[in-house]
Amino acid sequence: YQYYHTLYCQCIRGPPFGLEAQGSANKHYFDARFLGNFLLSSCDFIDPVNRRGLTYEECQALDEHLLRHHPRECGEASVADAFALFEKHGAMSRDSEEVHAVRREATAVLQHLFRFR
């Protein structure tokens, strides 16, 4: 395990971000930049492995991880802020035009804020 973890960190240029896996002592590990991009562009705040809904605290932890390990690439994007926004407007139908407009705007902002190399 240690060999693969070291190899992963060298390839990704930073430690992976772990999400708790319910019913398991093991975490689900992700490239934090990829996970942040996925969450912000899909506006679907889930663990991609098991589709468990994330908490605000997990989104905050991802933001802190990104700022600590990838400060030049994360810009002003905040997964926790986006999570809070979608929680606040959670009563809207996921298929409403307003949700699609917010999703389009979030995707456009994301593309300007994240600068992947």
PDB file of N, CA and C in Angstrom, residues 58-105:
ATOM      1  N   GLU A  58     -17.530  17.902   5.053  1.00  0.00           N
ATOM      2  CA  GLU A  58     -16.656  17.230   4.087  1.00  0.00           C
ATOM      3  C   GLU A  58     -16.286  18.171   2.946  1.00  0.00           C
ATOM      4  N   CYS A  59     -17.245  18.984   2.520  1.00  0.00           N
ATOM      5  CA  CYS A  59     -16.965  19.961   1.458  1.00  0.00           C
ATOM      6  C   CYS A  59     -15.971  21.010   1.947  1.00  0.00           C
ATOM      7  N   GLN A  60     -16.114  21.439   3.193  1.00  0.00           N
ATOM      8  CA  GLN A  60     -15.151  22.381   3.783  1.00  0.00           C
ATOM      9  C   GLN A  60     -13.758  21.760   3.850  1.00  0.00           C
ATOM     10  N   ALA A  61     -13.693  20.496   4.252  1.00  0.00           N
ATOM     11  CA  ALA A  61     -12.404  19.809   4.344  1.00  0.00           C
ATOM     12  C   ALA A  61     -11.751  19.712   2.965  1.00  0.00           C
ATOM     13  N   LEU A  62     -12.550  19.489   1.924  1.00  0.00           N
ATOM     14  CA  LEU A  62     -12.015  19.450   0.563  1.00  0.00           C
ATOM     15  C   LEU A  62     -11.470  20.822   0.173  1.00  0.00           C
ATOM     16  N   ASP A  63     -12.197  21.882   0.479  1.00  0.00           N
ATOM     17  CA  ASP A  63     -11.714  23.240   0.198  1.00  0.00           C
ATOM     18  C   ASP A  63     -10.381  23.502   0.898  1.00  0.00           C
ATOM     19  N   GLU A  64     -10.285  23.120   2.166  1.00  0.00           N
ATOM     20  CA  GLU A  64      -9.049  23.333   2.922  1.00  0.00           C
ATOM     21  C   GLU A  64      -7.903  22.517   2.327  1.00  0.00           C
ATOM     22  N   HIS A  65      -8.189  21.295   1.916  1.00  0.00           N
ATOM     23  CA  HIS A  65      -7.174  20.437   1.292  1.00  0.00           C
ATOM     24  C   HIS A  65      -6.677  21.071  -0.004  1.00  0.00           C
ATOM     25  N   LEU A  66      -7.594  21.563  -0.816  1.00  0.00           N
ATOM     26  CA  LEU A  66      -7.219  22.208  -2.081  1.00  0.00           C
ATOM     27  C   LEU A  66      -6.360  23.443  -1.842  1.00  0.00           C
ATOM     28  N   LEU A  67      -6.755  24.262  -0.876  1.00  0.00           N
ATOM     29  CA  LEU A  67      -5.974  25.468  -0.578  1.00  0.00           C
ATOM     30  C   LEU A  67      -4.587  25.138  -0.054  1.00  0.00           C
ATOM     31  N   ARG A  68      -4.485  24.079   0.728  1.00  0.00           N
ATOM     32  CA  ARG A  68      -3.200  23.695   1.313  1.00  0.00           C
ATOM     33  C   ARG A  68      -2.274  23.063   0.287  1.00  0.00           C
ATOM     34  N   HIS A  69      -2.815  22.205  -0.579  1.00  0.00           N
ATOM     35  CA  HIS A  69      -1.967  21.414  -1.467  1.00  0.00           C
ATOM     36  C   HIS A  69      -1.963  21.861  -2.927  1.00  0.00           C
ATOM     37  N   HIS A  70      -2.958  22.662  -3.337  1.00  0.00           N
ATOM     38  CA  HIS A  70      -3.043  23.126  -4.731  1.00  0.00           C
ATOM     39  C   HIS A  70      -3.496  24.587  -4.778  1.00  0.00           C
ATOM     40  N   PRO A  71      -2.816  25.480  -4.070  1.00  0.00           N
ATOM     41  CA  PRO A  71      -3.315  26.863  -3.965  1.00  0.00           C
ATOM     42  C   PRO A  71      -3.348  27.613  -5.288  1.00  0.00           C
ATOM     43  N   ARG A  72      -2.435  27.311  -6.191  1.00  0.00           N
ATOM     44  CA  ARG A  72      -2.404  28.047  -7.463  1.00  0.00           C
ATOM     45  C   ARG A  72      -3.469  27.565  -8.434  1.00  0.00           C
ATOM     46  N   GLU A  73      -4.056  26.413  -8.175  1.00  0.00           N
ATOM     47  CA  GLU A  73      -5.008  25.846  -9.123  1.00  0.00           C
ATOM     48  C   GLU A  73      -6.455  25.958  -8.689  1.00  0.00           C
ATOM     49  N   CYS A  74      -6.714  26.258  -7.424  1.00  0.00           N
ATOM     50  CA  CYS A  74      -8.110  26.228  -6.985  1.00  0.00           C
ATOM     51  C   CYS A  74      -8.798  27.581  -7.073  1.00  0.00           C
ATOM     52  N   GLY A  75      -8.071  28.651  -7.209  1.00  0.00           N
ATOM     53  CA  GLY A  75      -8.692  29.965  -7.373  1.00  0.00           C
ATOM     54  C   GLY A  75      -9.641  30.289  -6.235  1.00  0.00           C
ATOM     55  N   GLU A  76     -10.753  30.892  -6.577  1.00  0.00           N
ATOM     56  CA  GLU A  76     -11.725  31.318  -5.579  1.00  0.00           C
ATOM     57  C   GLU A  76     -12.889  30.349  -5.446  1.00  0.00           C
ATOM     58  N   ALA A  77     -12.865  29.237  -6.175  1.00  0.00           N
ATOM     59  CA  ALA A  77     -13.962  28.276  -6.124  1.00  0.00           C
ATOM     60  C   ALA A  77     -14.048  27.652  -4.738  1.00  0.00           C
ATOM     61  N   SER A  78     -15.251  27.470  -4.242  1.00  0.00           N
ATOM     62  CA  SER A  78     -15.470  26.856  -2.935  1.00  0.00           C
ATOM     63  C   SER A  78     -16.549  25.796  -3.053  1.00  0.00           C
ATOM     64  N   VAL A  79     -16.159  24.571  -2.804  1.00  0.00           N
ATOM     65  CA  VAL A  79     -17.122  23.471  -2.842  1.00  0.00           C
ATOM     66  C   VAL A  79     -18.144  23.657  -1.718  1.00  0.00           C
ATOM     67  N   ALA A  80     -17.688  24.076  -0.546  1.00  0.00           N
ATOM     68  CA  ALA A  80     -18.589  24.271   0.591  1.00  0.00           C
ATOM     69  C   ALA A  80     -19.616  25.368   0.310  1.00  0.00           C
ATOM     70  N   ASP A  81     -19.192  26.464  -0.317  1.00  0.00           N
ATOM     71  CA  ASP A  81     -20.136  27.534  -0.656  1.00  0.00           C
ATOM     72  C   ASP A  81     -21.171  27.052  -1.667  1.00  0.00           C
ATOM     73  N   ALA A  82     -20.720  26.287  -2.667  1.00  0.00           N
ATOM     74  CA  ALA A  82     -21.653  25.749  -3.660  1.00  0.00           C
ATOM     75  C   ALA A  82     -22.621  24.770  -2.995  1.00  0.00           C
ATOM     76  N   PHE A  83     -22.109  23.938  -2.090  1.00  0.00           N
ATOM     77  CA  PHE A  83     -22.955  23.003  -1.354  1.00  0.00           C
ATOM     78  C   PHE A  83     -24.034  23.763  -0.587  1.00  0.00           C
ATOM     79  N   ALA A  84     -23.626  24.804   0.137  1.00  0.00           N
ATOM     80  CA  ALA A  84     -24.575  25.603   0.923  1.00  0.00           C
ATOM     81  C   ALA A  84     -25.615  26.255   0.030  1.00  0.00           C
ATOM     82  N   LEU A  85     -25.184  26.755  -1.133  1.00  0.00           N
ATOM     83  CA  LEU A  85     -26.115  27.380  -2.073  1.00  0.00           C
ATOM     84  C   LEU A  85     -27.159  26.385  -2.542  1.00  0.00           C
ATOM     85  N   PHE A  86     -26.728  25.183  -2.885  1.00  0.00           N
ATOM     86  CA  PHE A  86     -27.677  24.193  -3.368  1.00  0.00           C
ATOM     87  C   PHE A  86     -28.541  23.636  -2.241  1.00  0.00           C
ATOM     88  N   GLU A  87     -28.032  23.606  -1.020  1.00  0.00           N
ATOM     89  CA  GLU A  87     -28.858  23.210   0.120  1.00  0.00           C
ATOM     90  C   GLU A  87     -29.938  24.265   0.360  1.00  0.00           C
ATOM     91  N   LYS A  88     -29.568  25.529   0.250  1.00  0.00           N
ATOM     92  CA  LYS A  88     -30.513  26.630   0.476  1.00  0.00           C
ATOM     93  C   LYS A  88     -31.637  26.594  -0.547  1.00  0.00           C
ATOM     94  N   HIS A  89     -31.300  26.267  -1.774  1.00  0.00           N
ATOM     95  CA  HIS A  89     -32.293  26.240  -2.852  1.00  0.00           C
ATOM     96  C   HIS A  89     -32.714  24.816  -3.176  1.00  0.00           C
ATOM     97  N   GLY A  90     -32.596  23.928  -2.189  1.00  0.00           N
ATOM     98  CA  GLY A  90     -32.900  22.511  -2.398  1.00  0.00           C
ATOM     99  C   GLY A  90     -34.356  22.239  -2.704  1.00  0.00           C
ATOM    100  N   ALA A  91     -35.227  23.179  -2.390  1.00  0.00           N
ATOM    101  CA  ALA A  91     -36.648  22.967  -2.654  1.00  0.00           C
ATOM    102  C   ALA A  91     -36.973  23.056  -4.141  1.00  0.00           C
ATOM    103  N   MET A  92     -36.053  23.621  -4.915  1.00  0.00           N
ATOM    104  CA  MET A  92     -36.292  23.721  -6.358  1.00  0.00           C
ATOM    105  C   MET A  92     -36.222  22.338  -6.979  1.00  0.00           C
ATOM    106  N   SER A  93     -37.027  22.102  -7.961  1.00  0.00           N
ATOM    107  CA  SER A  93     -36.955  20.844  -8.704  1.00  0.00           C
ATOM    108  C   SER A  93     -35.624  20.775  -9.433  1.00  0.00           C
ATOM    109  N   ARG A  94     -35.007  19.561  -9.430  1.00  0.00           N
ATOM    110  CA  ARG A  94     -33.713  19.395 -10.088  1.00  0.00           C
ATOM    111  C   ARG A  94     -33.836  19.618 -11.597  1.00  0.00           C
ATOM    112  N   ASP A  95     -35.027  19.550 -12.144  1.00  0.00           N
ATOM    113  CA  ASP A  95     -35.212  19.720 -13.585  1.00  0.00           C
ATOM    114  C   ASP A  95     -35.719  21.112 -13.951  1.00  0.00           C
ATOM    115  N   SER A  96     -35.838  22.002 -12.974  1.00  0.00           N
ATOM    116  CA  SER A  96     -36.362  23.331 -13.264  1.00  0.00           C
ATOM    117  C   SER A  96     -35.360  24.149 -14.081  1.00  0.00           C
ATOM    118  N   GLU A  97     -35.863  25.114 -14.784  1.00  0.00           N
ATOM    119  CA  GLU A  97     -35.012  25.979 -15.597  1.00  0.00           C
ATOM    120  C   GLU A  97     -34.051  26.774 -14.714  1.00  0.00           C
ATOM    121  N   GLU A  98     -34.508  27.145 -13.516  1.00  0.00           N
ATOM    122  CA  GLU A  98     -33.649  27.894 -12.601  1.00  0.00           C
ATOM    123  C   GLU A  98     -32.433  27.055 -12.182  1.00  0.00           C
ATOM    124  N   VAL A  99     -32.642  25.765 -11.919  1.00  0.00           N
ATOM    125  CA  VAL A  99     -31.528  24.883 -11.554  1.00  0.00           C
ATOM    126  C   VAL A  99     -30.560  24.765 -12.727  1.00  0.00           C
ATOM    127  N   HIS A 100     -31.082  24.622 -13.936  1.00  0.00           N
ATOM    128  CA  HIS A 100     -30.209  24.527 -15.105  1.00  0.00           C
ATOM    129  C   HIS A 100     -29.415  25.817 -15.308  1.00  0.00           C
ATOM    130  N   ALA A 101     -30.039  26.961 -15.052  1.00  0.00           N
ATOM    131  CA  ALA A 101     -29.335  28.231 -15.202  1.00  0.00           C
ATOM    132  C   ALA A 101     -28.217  28.346 -14.169  1.00  0.00           C
ATOM    133  N   VAL A 102     -28.499  27.970 -12.924  1.00  0.00           N
ATOM    134  CA  VAL A 102     -27.472  28.013 -11.877  1.00  0.00           C
ATOM    135  C   VAL A 102     -26.347  27.047 -12.223  1.00  0.00           C
ATOM    136  N   ARG A 103     -26.678  25.857 -12.720  1.00  0.00           N
ATOM    137  CA  ARG A 103     -25.659  24.873 -13.083  1.00  0.00           C
ATOM    138  C   ARG A 103     -24.774  25.406 -14.215  1.00  0.00           C
ATOM    139  N   ARG A 104     -25.380  26.037 -15.226  1.00  0.00           N
ATOM    140  CA  ARG A 104     -24.595  26.604 -16.333  1.00  0.00           C
ATOM    141  C   ARG A 104     -23.658  27.693 -15.820  1.00  0.00           C
ATOM    142  N   GLU A 105     -24.178  28.556 -14.941  1.00  0.00           N
ATOM    143  CA  GLU A 105     -23.358  29.630 -14.391  1.00  0.00           C
ATOM    144  C   GLU A 105     -22.220  29.060 -13.545  1.00  0.00           C
TER     145      GLU A 105
END
